[in-house]
């Protein structure tokens, strides 16, 4: 039983090791080949996840193959911490997504007020928004030819909120992203209507509708990530249980050796 648990733990961590390598490699390649700050801003969390999986898998393989009890103990604690963090992220994702869906109105463009205060304060606050706005500008998301047709549906909330003035403002479309004020004046003088500019690097990037579009896109990503996180948690829980068996067998083996030496 002890040999089977150690072999199973080594194999499962080898799979985790294989997953972490291309993840870290893709992040590093994108980091050095990209000339925009947007990719760096988005890829840092992925790199951290890749490093954690790499370290955990190495500890699990070495500890199981060489019966190193302390390393297996450390592996178990790291695994427990990783499962706990993923659980917190999954619960937060589900709560935030559910909150936005509950407060949103079907058929309308998303509004900033429909999202939770936590998302507004921690995702699109003044400091973080500078980086997000730079990403939107550098990737030219408002230029339709720059985005492939399959991806346009994914970015529709952002394009609707950031690339054109809100419909209630009363702007008239001249061409492309150029909107003009009608002779009768704007229909509304709210914050978003005043902030709009036809300048390609400005557009409506400082509008609340743009922030709402970004948060709507983030919620969709969080929903997908929460599903992936649930699958990963199930895999890690199995690893954790197998690791417990391997840890107990390694500790029993150490105790047996000590007793043998005394005799």
PDB file of C-alpha atoms in Angstrom:
ATOM      1  CA  UNK A   1       0.000   0.000   0.000  1.00  0.00           C
ATOM      2  CA  UNK A   2       2.802   2.422   0.904  1.00  0.00           C
ATOM      3  CA  UNK A   3       4.640   1.695  -2.347  1.00  0.00           C
ATOM      4  CA  UNK A   4       1.458   2.228  -4.374  1.00  0.00           C
ATOM      5  CA  UNK A   5       0.694   5.543  -2.684  1.00  0.00           C
ATOM      6  CA  UNK A   6       4.244   6.819  -3.231  1.00  0.00           C
ATOM      7  CA  UNK A   7       4.186   5.731  -6.889  1.00  0.00           C
ATOM      8  CA  UNK A   8       0.785   7.348  -7.473  1.00  0.00           C
ATOM      9  CA  UNK A   9       1.902  10.558  -5.774  1.00  0.00           C
ATOM     10  CA  UNK A  10       5.065  10.701  -7.901  1.00  0.00           C
ATOM     11  CA  UNK A  11       3.091  10.161 -11.134  1.00  0.00           C
ATOM     12  CA  UNK A  12       0.442  12.784 -10.334  1.00  0.00           C
ATOM     13  CA  UNK A  13       3.081  15.347  -9.408  1.00  0.00           C
ATOM     14  CA  UNK A  14       4.983  14.561 -12.583  1.00  0.00           C
ATOM     15  CA  UNK A  15       1.838  15.512 -14.512  1.00  0.00           C
ATOM     16  CA  UNK A  16       1.628  18.738 -12.498  1.00  0.00           C
ATOM     17  CA  UNK A  17       5.291  19.378 -13.300  1.00  0.00           C
ATOM     18  CA  UNK A  18       4.615  18.940 -17.031  1.00  0.00           C
ATOM     19  CA  UNK A  19       1.722  21.411 -16.842  1.00  0.00           C
ATOM     20  CA  UNK A  20       3.756  24.060 -15.001  1.00  0.00           C
ATOM     21  CA  UNK A  21       6.618  24.107 -17.530  1.00  0.00           C
ATOM     22  CA  UNK A  22       4.694  25.245 -20.645  1.00  0.00           C
ATOM     23  CA  UNK A  23       2.693  27.669 -18.484  1.00  0.00           C
ATOM     24  CA  UNK A  24       5.827  29.432 -17.232  1.00  0.00           C
ATOM     25  CA  UNK A  25       7.489  29.216 -20.658  1.00  0.00           C
ATOM     26  CA  UNK A  26       4.530  30.823 -22.447  1.00  0.00           C
ATOM     27  CA  UNK A  27       4.453  33.647 -19.908  1.00  0.00           C
ATOM     28  CA  UNK A  28       8.191  34.292 -20.254  1.00  0.00           C
ATOM     29  CA  UNK A  29       8.054  34.225 -24.066  1.00  0.00           C
ATOM     30  CA  UNK A  30       5.142  36.665 -24.091  1.00  0.00           C
ATOM     31  CA  UNK A  31       6.890  38.878 -21.541  1.00  0.00           C
ATOM     32  CA  UNK A  32      10.056  39.292 -23.613  1.00  0.00           C
ATOM     33  CA  UNK A  33       8.448  39.338 -27.063  1.00  0.00           C
ATOM     34  CA  UNK A  34       5.647  41.800 -26.307  1.00  0.00           C
ATOM     35  CA  UNK A  35       6.228  45.534 -26.402  1.00  0.00           C
ATOM     36  CA  UNK A  36       3.068  46.509 -24.538  1.00  0.00           C
ATOM     37  CA  UNK A  37       2.498  46.753 -20.808  1.00  0.00           C
ATOM     38  CA  UNK A  38      -0.871  45.062 -21.226  1.00  0.00           C
ATOM     39  CA  UNK A  39       0.497  41.537 -21.534  1.00  0.00           C
ATOM     40  CA  UNK A  40       2.765  42.058 -18.521  1.00  0.00           C
ATOM     41  CA  UNK A  41      -0.153  43.344 -16.475  1.00  0.00           C
ATOM     42  CA  UNK A  42      -2.286  40.283 -17.258  1.00  0.00           C
ATOM     43  CA  UNK A  43       0.338  37.523 -17.203  1.00  0.00           C
ATOM     44  CA  UNK A  44       1.854  38.069 -13.755  1.00  0.00           C
ATOM     45  CA  UNK A  45      -0.822  35.996 -11.946  1.00  0.00           C
ATOM     46  CA  UNK A  46      -0.316  33.135 -14.417  1.00  0.00           C
ATOM     47  CA  UNK A  47       3.426  33.162 -13.779  1.00  0.00           C
ATOM     48  CA  UNK A  48       2.873  32.977 -10.003  1.00  0.00           C
ATOM     49  CA  UNK A  49       0.532  30.001 -10.459  1.00  0.00           C
ATOM     50  CA  UNK A  50       3.104  28.277 -12.685  1.00  0.00           C
ATOM     51  CA  UNK A  51       5.872  28.745 -10.094  1.00  0.00           C
ATOM     52  CA  UNK A  52       3.693  27.419  -7.254  1.00  0.00           C
ATOM     53  CA  UNK A  53       2.727  24.327  -9.260  1.00  0.00           C
ATOM     54  CA  UNK A  54       6.386  23.795 -10.219  1.00  0.00           C
ATOM     55  CA  UNK A  55       7.628  23.977  -6.610  1.00  0.00           C
ATOM     56  CA  UNK A  56       4.825  21.796  -5.253  1.00  0.00           C
ATOM     57  CA  UNK A  57       5.340  19.121  -7.924  1.00  0.00           C
ATOM     58  CA  UNK A  58       9.116  19.008  -7.299  1.00  0.00           C
ATOM     59  CA  UNK A  59       8.580  18.602  -3.558  1.00  0.00           C
ATOM     60  CA  UNK A  60       6.014  15.867  -4.116  1.00  0.00           C
ATOM     61  CA  UNK A  61       8.195  13.892  -6.540  1.00  0.00           C
ATOM     62  CA  UNK A  62      11.386  14.082  -4.462  1.00  0.00           C
ATOM     63  CA  UNK A  63       9.610  13.387  -1.175  1.00  0.00           C
ATOM     64  CA  UNK A  64       7.717  10.374  -2.537  1.00  0.00           C
ATOM     65  CA  UNK A  65      10.617   8.849  -4.471  1.00  0.00           C
ATOM     66  CA  UNK A  66      13.229   9.175  -1.695  1.00  0.00           C
ATOM     67  CA  UNK A  67      10.968   8.800   1.364  1.00  0.00           C
ATOM     68  CA  UNK A  68      11.954  12.223   2.735  1.00  0.00           C
ATOM     69  CA  UNK A  69       9.432  12.702   5.522  1.00  0.00           C
ATOM     70  CA  UNK A  70      10.102  16.397   6.159  1.00  0.00           C
ATOM     71  CA  UNK A  71       9.714  17.215   2.455  1.00  0.00           C
ATOM     72  CA  UNK A  72       6.430  15.322   2.322  1.00  0.00           C
ATOM     73  CA  UNK A  73       5.266  17.222   5.402  1.00  0.00           C
ATOM     74  CA  UNK A  74       6.175  20.542   3.770  1.00  0.00           C
ATOM     75  CA  UNK A  75       4.491  19.389   0.552  1.00  0.00           C
ATOM     76  CA  UNK A  76       1.270  18.650   2.457  1.00  0.00           C
ATOM     77  CA  UNK A  77       1.204  22.107   4.015  1.00  0.00           C
ATOM     78  CA  UNK A  78       1.816  23.824   0.669  1.00  0.00           C
ATOM     79  CA  UNK A  79      -0.869  21.693  -0.931  1.00  0.00           C
ATOM     80  CA  UNK A  80      -3.317  22.569   1.850  1.00  0.00           C
ATOM     81  CA  UNK A  81      -2.544  26.286   1.429  1.00  0.00           C
ATOM     82  CA  UNK A  82      -2.968  26.064  -2.351  1.00  0.00           C
ATOM     83  CA  UNK A  83      -6.332  24.298  -2.005  1.00  0.00           C
ATOM     84  CA  UNK A  84      -7.471  26.894   0.533  1.00  0.00           C
ATOM     85  CA  UNK A  85      -6.507  29.811  -1.747  1.00  0.00           C
ATOM     86  CA  UNK A  86      -8.231  28.232  -4.740  1.00  0.00           C
ATOM     87  CA  UNK A  87     -11.355  27.607  -2.660  1.00  0.00           C
ATOM     88  CA  UNK A  88     -11.429  31.245  -1.557  1.00  0.00           C
ATOM     89  CA  UNK A  89     -10.973  32.408  -5.153  1.00  0.00           C
ATOM     90  CA  UNK A  90     -13.731  30.091  -6.393  1.00  0.00           C
ATOM     91  CA  UNK A  91     -16.193  31.210  -3.702  1.00  0.00           C
ATOM     92  CA  UNK A  92     -15.359  34.875  -4.362  1.00  0.00           C
ATOM     93  CA  UNK A  93     -15.774  34.362  -8.125  1.00  0.00           C
ATOM     94  CA  UNK A  94     -19.166  32.704  -7.742  1.00  0.00           C
ATOM     95  CA  UNK A  95     -20.387  35.384  -5.308  1.00  0.00           C
ATOM     96  CA  UNK A  96     -19.212  38.276  -7.486  1.00  0.00           C
ATOM     97  CA  UNK A  97     -20.569  36.778 -10.711  1.00  0.00           C
ATOM     98  CA  UNK A  98     -23.894  36.016  -9.052  1.00  0.00           C
ATOM     99  CA  UNK A  99     -24.017  39.555  -7.653  1.00  0.00           C
ATOM    100  CA  UNK A 100     -23.500  41.116 -11.086  1.00  0.00           C
ATOM    101  CA  UNK A 101     -26.058  38.825 -12.730  1.00  0.00           C
ATOM    102  CA  UNK A 102     -28.603  39.516  -9.982  1.00  0.00           C
ATOM    103  CA  UNK A 103     -28.233  43.285 -10.156  1.00  0.00           C
ATOM    104  CA  UNK A 104     -27.916  43.540 -13.919  1.00  0.00           C
ATOM    105  CA  UNK A 105     -30.888  44.147 -16.209  1.00  0.00           C
ATOM    106  CA  UNK A 106     -31.339  41.795 -19.131  1.00  0.00           C
ATOM    107  CA  UNK A 107     -30.994  43.395 -22.549  1.00  0.00           C
ATOM    108  CA  UNK A 108     -29.205  46.533 -21.277  1.00  0.00           C
ATOM    109  CA  UNK A 109     -25.553  47.492 -21.412  1.00  0.00           C
ATOM    110  CA  UNK A 110     -23.828  46.860 -18.078  1.00  0.00           C
ATOM    111  CA  UNK A 111     -23.686  49.776 -15.647  1.00  0.00           C
ATOM    112  CA  UNK A 112     -20.953  50.343 -13.089  1.00  0.00           C
ATOM    113  CA  UNK A 113     -23.492  50.446 -10.256  1.00  0.00           C
ATOM    114  CA  UNK A 114     -24.600  46.868 -10.915  1.00  0.00           C
ATOM    115  CA  UNK A 115     -21.241  45.494  -9.779  1.00  0.00           C
ATOM    116  CA  UNK A 116     -20.230  44.983  -6.184  1.00  0.00           C
ATOM    117  CA  UNK A 117     -18.362  47.647  -4.224  1.00  0.00           C
ATOM    118  CA  UNK A 118     -15.439  45.232  -3.830  1.00  0.00           C
ATOM    119  CA  UNK A 119     -14.950  44.949  -7.597  1.00  0.00           C
ATOM    120  CA  UNK A 120     -15.218  48.698  -8.048  1.00  0.00           C
ATOM    121  CA  UNK A 121     -12.727  49.476  -5.274  1.00  0.00           C
ATOM    122  CA  UNK A 122     -10.172  46.746  -6.043  1.00  0.00           C
ATOM    123  CA  UNK A 123     -10.312  46.256  -9.824  1.00  0.00           C
ATOM    124  CA  UNK A 124     -11.251  49.560 -11.465  1.00  0.00           C
ATOM    125  CA  UNK A 125     -10.060  51.966  -8.798  1.00  0.00           C
ATOM    126  CA  UNK A 126      -7.916  54.935  -9.801  1.00  0.00           C
ATOM    127  CA  UNK A 127      -4.550  53.143  -9.489  1.00  0.00           C
ATOM    128  CA  UNK A 128      -5.481  49.894 -11.237  1.00  0.00           C
ATOM    129  CA  UNK A 129      -7.455  51.660 -13.944  1.00  0.00           C
ATOM    130  CA  UNK A 130      -4.320  53.400 -15.224  1.00  0.00           C
ATOM    131  CA  UNK A 131      -2.844  50.018 -16.124  1.00  0.00           C
ATOM    132  CA  UNK A 132      -6.097  48.706 -17.601  1.00  0.00           C
ATOM    133  CA  UNK A 133      -6.560  51.862 -19.661  1.00  0.00           C
ATOM    134  CA  UNK A 134      -3.005  51.551 -21.005  1.00  0.00           C
ATOM    135  CA  UNK A 135      -3.806  47.967 -22.023  1.00  0.00           C
ATOM    136  CA  UNK A 136      -6.939  49.032 -23.867  1.00  0.00           C
ATOM    137  CA  UNK A 137      -5.081  51.769 -25.707  1.00  0.00           C
ATOM    138  CA  UNK A 138      -1.982  49.729 -26.612  1.00  0.00           C
ATOM    139  CA  UNK A 139      -3.885  46.689 -27.867  1.00  0.00           C
ATOM    140  CA  UNK A 140      -6.092  48.924 -30.061  1.00  0.00           C
ATOM    141  CA  UNK A 141      -9.177  47.010 -28.994  1.00  0.00           C
ATOM    142  CA  UNK A 142     -11.422  49.641 -30.585  1.00  0.00           C
ATOM    143  CA  UNK A 143      -9.956  49.001 -34.050  1.00  0.00           C
ATOM    144  CA  UNK A 144     -12.124  46.234 -35.496  1.00  0.00           C
ATOM    145  CA  UNK A 145      -9.490  44.956 -37.972  1.00  0.00           C
ATOM    146  CA  UNK A 146      -7.121  44.326 -35.029  1.00  0.00           C
ATOM    147  CA  UNK A 147      -9.468  41.740 -33.461  1.00  0.00           C
ATOM    148  CA  UNK A 148     -10.330  38.471 -35.164  1.00  0.00           C
ATOM    149  CA  UNK A 149     -14.060  37.788 -35.711  1.00  0.00           C
ATOM    150  CA  UNK A 150     -14.240  34.852 -33.221  1.00  0.00           C
ATOM    151  CA  UNK A 151     -12.886  37.100 -30.446  1.00  0.00           C
ATOM    152  CA  UNK A 152     -15.226  40.038 -31.071  1.00  0.00           C
ATOM    153  CA  UNK A 153     -18.052  38.415 -29.132  1.00  0.00           C
ATOM    154  CA  UNK A 154     -15.771  38.058 -26.104  1.00  0.00           C
ATOM    155  CA  UNK A 155     -14.801  41.728 -26.197  1.00  0.00           C
ATOM    156  CA  UNK A 156     -18.265  43.118 -27.070  1.00  0.00           C
ATOM    157  CA  UNK A 157     -18.948  44.511 -23.540  1.00  0.00           C
ATOM    158  CA  UNK A 158     -15.623  46.373 -23.600  1.00  0.00           C
ATOM    159  CA  UNK A 159     -16.063  47.684 -27.139  1.00  0.00           C
ATOM    160  CA  UNK A 160     -19.608  48.874 -26.420  1.00  0.00           C
ATOM    161  CA  UNK A 161     -18.555  50.658 -23.243  1.00  0.00           C
ATOM    162  CA  UNK A 162     -15.131  52.028 -24.209  1.00  0.00           C
ATOM    163  CA  UNK A 163     -15.133  52.583 -27.974  1.00  0.00           C
ATOM    164  CA  UNK A 164     -18.227  54.743 -28.466  1.00  0.00           C
ATOM    165  CA  UNK A 165     -20.199  57.284 -26.427  1.00  0.00           C
ATOM    166  CA  UNK A 166     -23.282  56.071 -24.537  1.00  0.00           C
ATOM    167  CA  UNK A 167     -26.433  56.117 -26.641  1.00  0.00           C
ATOM    168  CA  UNK A 168     -28.267  58.487 -24.287  1.00  0.00           C
ATOM    169  CA  UNK A 169     -25.701  61.242 -24.921  1.00  0.00           C
ATOM    170  CA  UNK A 170     -27.018  61.926 -28.419  1.00  0.00           C
ATOM    171  CA  UNK A 171     -23.717  61.954 -30.338  1.00  0.00           C
ATOM    172  CA  UNK A 172     -23.918  61.529 -34.123  1.00  0.00           C
ATOM    173  CA  UNK A 173     -21.629  59.005 -35.855  1.00  0.00           C
ATOM    174  CA  UNK A 174     -19.545  60.640 -38.579  1.00  0.00           C
ATOM    175  CA  UNK A 175     -17.201  57.770 -39.536  1.00  0.00           C
ATOM    176  CA  UNK A 176     -15.291  55.003 -37.773  1.00  0.00           C
ATOM    177  CA  UNK A 177     -14.854  56.116 -34.180  1.00  0.00           C
ATOM    178  CA  UNK A 178     -15.496  59.799 -34.907  1.00  0.00           C
ATOM    179  CA  UNK A 179     -18.671  61.059 -33.235  1.00  0.00           C
ATOM    180  CA  UNK A 180     -19.840  64.673 -33.399  1.00  0.00           C
ATOM    181  CA  UNK A 181     -22.136  66.792 -31.260  1.00  0.00           C
ATOM    182  CA  UNK A 182     -25.418  67.538 -33.060  1.00  0.00           C
ATOM    183  CA  UNK A 183     -26.438  71.140 -33.696  1.00  0.00           C
ATOM    184  CA  UNK A 184     -29.093  70.830 -31.002  1.00  0.00           C
ATOM    185  CA  UNK A 185     -26.441  69.891 -28.443  1.00  0.00           C
ATOM    186  CA  UNK A 186     -26.017  66.803 -26.298  1.00  0.00           C
ATOM    187  CA  UNK A 187     -29.078  65.093 -24.915  1.00  0.00           C
ATOM    188  CA  UNK A 188     -27.312  64.596 -21.574  1.00  0.00           C
ATOM    189  CA  UNK A 189     -24.431  66.231 -19.719  1.00  0.00           C
ATOM    190  CA  UNK A 190     -23.550  63.360 -17.390  1.00  0.00           C
ATOM    191  CA  UNK A 191     -19.992  62.212 -16.669  1.00  0.00           C
ATOM    192  CA  UNK A 192     -19.670  59.765 -19.582  1.00  0.00           C
ATOM    193  CA  UNK A 193     -21.049  62.203 -22.146  1.00  0.00           C
ATOM    194  CA  UNK A 194     -18.525  64.857 -21.127  1.00  0.00           C
ATOM    195  CA  UNK A 195     -15.575  62.454 -20.980  1.00  0.00           C
ATOM    196  CA  UNK A 196     -16.031  61.140 -24.534  1.00  0.00           C
ATOM    197  CA  UNK A 197     -13.396  62.131 -27.118  1.00  0.00           C
ATOM    198  CA  UNK A 198     -12.853  61.000 -30.716  1.00  0.00           C
ATOM    199  CA  UNK A 199      -9.092  60.927 -30.048  1.00  0.00           C
ATOM    200  CA  UNK A 200      -8.049  57.262 -30.614  1.00  0.00           C
ATOM    201  CA  UNK A 201      -6.049  57.105 -27.368  1.00  0.00           C
ATOM    202  CA  UNK A 202      -8.832  58.690 -25.302  1.00  0.00           C
ATOM    203  CA  UNK A 203     -12.267  57.662 -26.632  1.00  0.00           C
ATOM    204  CA  UNK A 204     -14.376  56.674 -23.605  1.00  0.00           C
ATOM    205  CA  UNK A 205     -11.571  55.011 -21.623  1.00  0.00           C
ATOM    206  CA  UNK A 206     -12.335  57.235 -18.615  1.00  0.00           C
ATOM    207  CA  UNK A 207     -16.084  56.596 -18.767  1.00  0.00           C
ATOM    208  CA  UNK A 208     -17.983  54.586 -16.187  1.00  0.00           C
ATOM    209  CA  UNK A 209     -19.477  52.598 -19.071  1.00  0.00           C
ATOM    210  CA  UNK A 210     -15.945  51.501 -20.038  1.00  0.00           C
ATOM    211  CA  UNK A 211     -15.210  50.334 -16.497  1.00  0.00           C
ATOM    212  CA  UNK A 212     -18.534  48.481 -16.472  1.00  0.00           C
ATOM    213  CA  UNK A 213     -17.623  46.766 -19.749  1.00  0.00           C
ATOM    214  CA  UNK A 214     -14.250  45.675 -18.349  1.00  0.00           C
ATOM    215  CA  UNK A 215     -15.885  44.346 -15.174  1.00  0.00           C
ATOM    216  CA  UNK A 216     -18.454  42.476 -17.263  1.00  0.00           C
ATOM    217  CA  UNK A 217     -15.616  40.843 -19.202  1.00  0.00           C
ATOM    218  CA  UNK A 218     -13.794  40.021 -15.951  1.00  0.00           C
ATOM    219  CA  UNK A 219     -16.918  38.393 -14.554  1.00  0.00           C
ATOM    220  CA  UNK A 220     -17.171  36.161 -17.625  1.00  0.00           C
ATOM    221  CA  UNK A 221     -13.504  35.191 -17.201  1.00  0.00           C
ATOM    222  CA  UNK A 222     -13.996  34.540 -13.499  1.00  0.00           C
ATOM    223  CA  UNK A 223     -16.923  32.249 -14.228  1.00  0.00           C
ATOM    224  CA  UNK A 224     -14.801  30.183 -16.612  1.00  0.00           C
ATOM    225  CA  UNK A 225     -11.837  30.217 -14.216  1.00  0.00           C
ATOM    226  CA  UNK A 226     -14.031  29.114 -11.332  1.00  0.00           C
ATOM    227  CA  UNK A 227     -15.037  26.013 -13.321  1.00  0.00           C
ATOM    228  CA  UNK A 228     -11.371  25.276 -14.069  1.00  0.00           C
ATOM    229  CA  UNK A 229     -10.490  25.952 -10.417  1.00  0.00           C
ATOM    230  CA  UNK A 230     -13.119  23.435  -9.254  1.00  0.00           C
ATOM    231  CA  UNK A 231     -11.552  20.753 -11.457  1.00  0.00           C
ATOM    232  CA  UNK A 232      -8.075  21.703 -10.218  1.00  0.00           C
ATOM    233  CA  UNK A 233      -9.246  21.620  -6.587  1.00  0.00           C
ATOM    234  CA  UNK A 234     -10.648  18.116  -7.082  1.00  0.00           C
ATOM    235  CA  UNK A 235      -7.300  17.001  -8.548  1.00  0.00           C
ATOM    236  CA  UNK A 236      -5.324  18.633  -5.728  1.00  0.00           C
ATOM    237  CA  UNK A 237      -7.579  17.119  -3.042  1.00  0.00           C
ATOM    238  CA  UNK A 238      -6.881  13.670  -4.479  1.00  0.00           C
ATOM    239  CA  UNK A 239      -3.162  14.508  -4.465  1.00  0.00           C
ATOM    240  CA  UNK A 240      -3.465  15.712  -0.880  1.00  0.00           C
ATOM    241  CA  UNK A 241      -5.129  12.475   0.254  1.00  0.00           C
ATOM    242  CA  UNK A 242      -2.531  10.344  -1.552  1.00  0.00           C
ATOM    243  CA  UNK A 243       0.179  12.545  -0.025  1.00  0.00           C
ATOM    244  CA  UNK A 244      -1.233  11.894   3.432  1.00  0.00           C
ATOM    245  CA  UNK A 245      -0.909   8.149   2.826  1.00  0.00           C
ATOM    246  CA  UNK A 246       2.634   8.594   1.535  1.00  0.00           C
ATOM    247  CA  UNK A 247       3.530  10.811   4.513  1.00  0.00           C
ATOM    248  CA  UNK A 248       2.185   8.302   7.042  1.00  0.00           C
ATOM    249  CA  UNK A 249       3.996   5.411   5.372  1.00  0.00           C
ATOM    250  CA  UNK A 250       7.246   7.410   5.255  1.00  0.00           C
ATOM    251  CA  UNK A 251       6.932   8.330   8.929  1.00  0.00           C
ATOM    252  CA  UNK A 252       6.183   4.683   9.807  1.00  0.00           C
ATOM    253  CA  UNK A 253       9.240   3.630   7.793  1.00  0.00           C
ATOM    254  CA  UNK A 254      11.429   6.113   9.685  1.00  0.00           C
ATOM    255  CA  UNK A 255      10.094   4.818  13.010  1.00  0.00           C
ATOM    256  CA  UNK A 256      10.727   1.244  11.922  1.00  0.00           C
ATOM    257  CA  UNK A 257      14.322   2.107  10.991  1.00  0.00           C
ATOM    258  CA  UNK A 258      14.937   3.799  14.334  1.00  0.00           C
ATOM    259  CA  UNK A 259      13.557   0.777  16.176  1.00  0.00           C
ATOM    260  CA  UNK A 260      15.688  -1.512  14.042  1.00  0.00           C
ATOM    261  CA  UNK A 261      18.826   0.441  14.822  1.00  0.00           C
ATOM    262  CA  UNK A 262      18.093   0.218  18.559  1.00  0.00           C
ATOM    263  CA  UNK A 263      17.691  -3.498  18.371  1.00  0.00           C
TER     264      UNK A 263
END
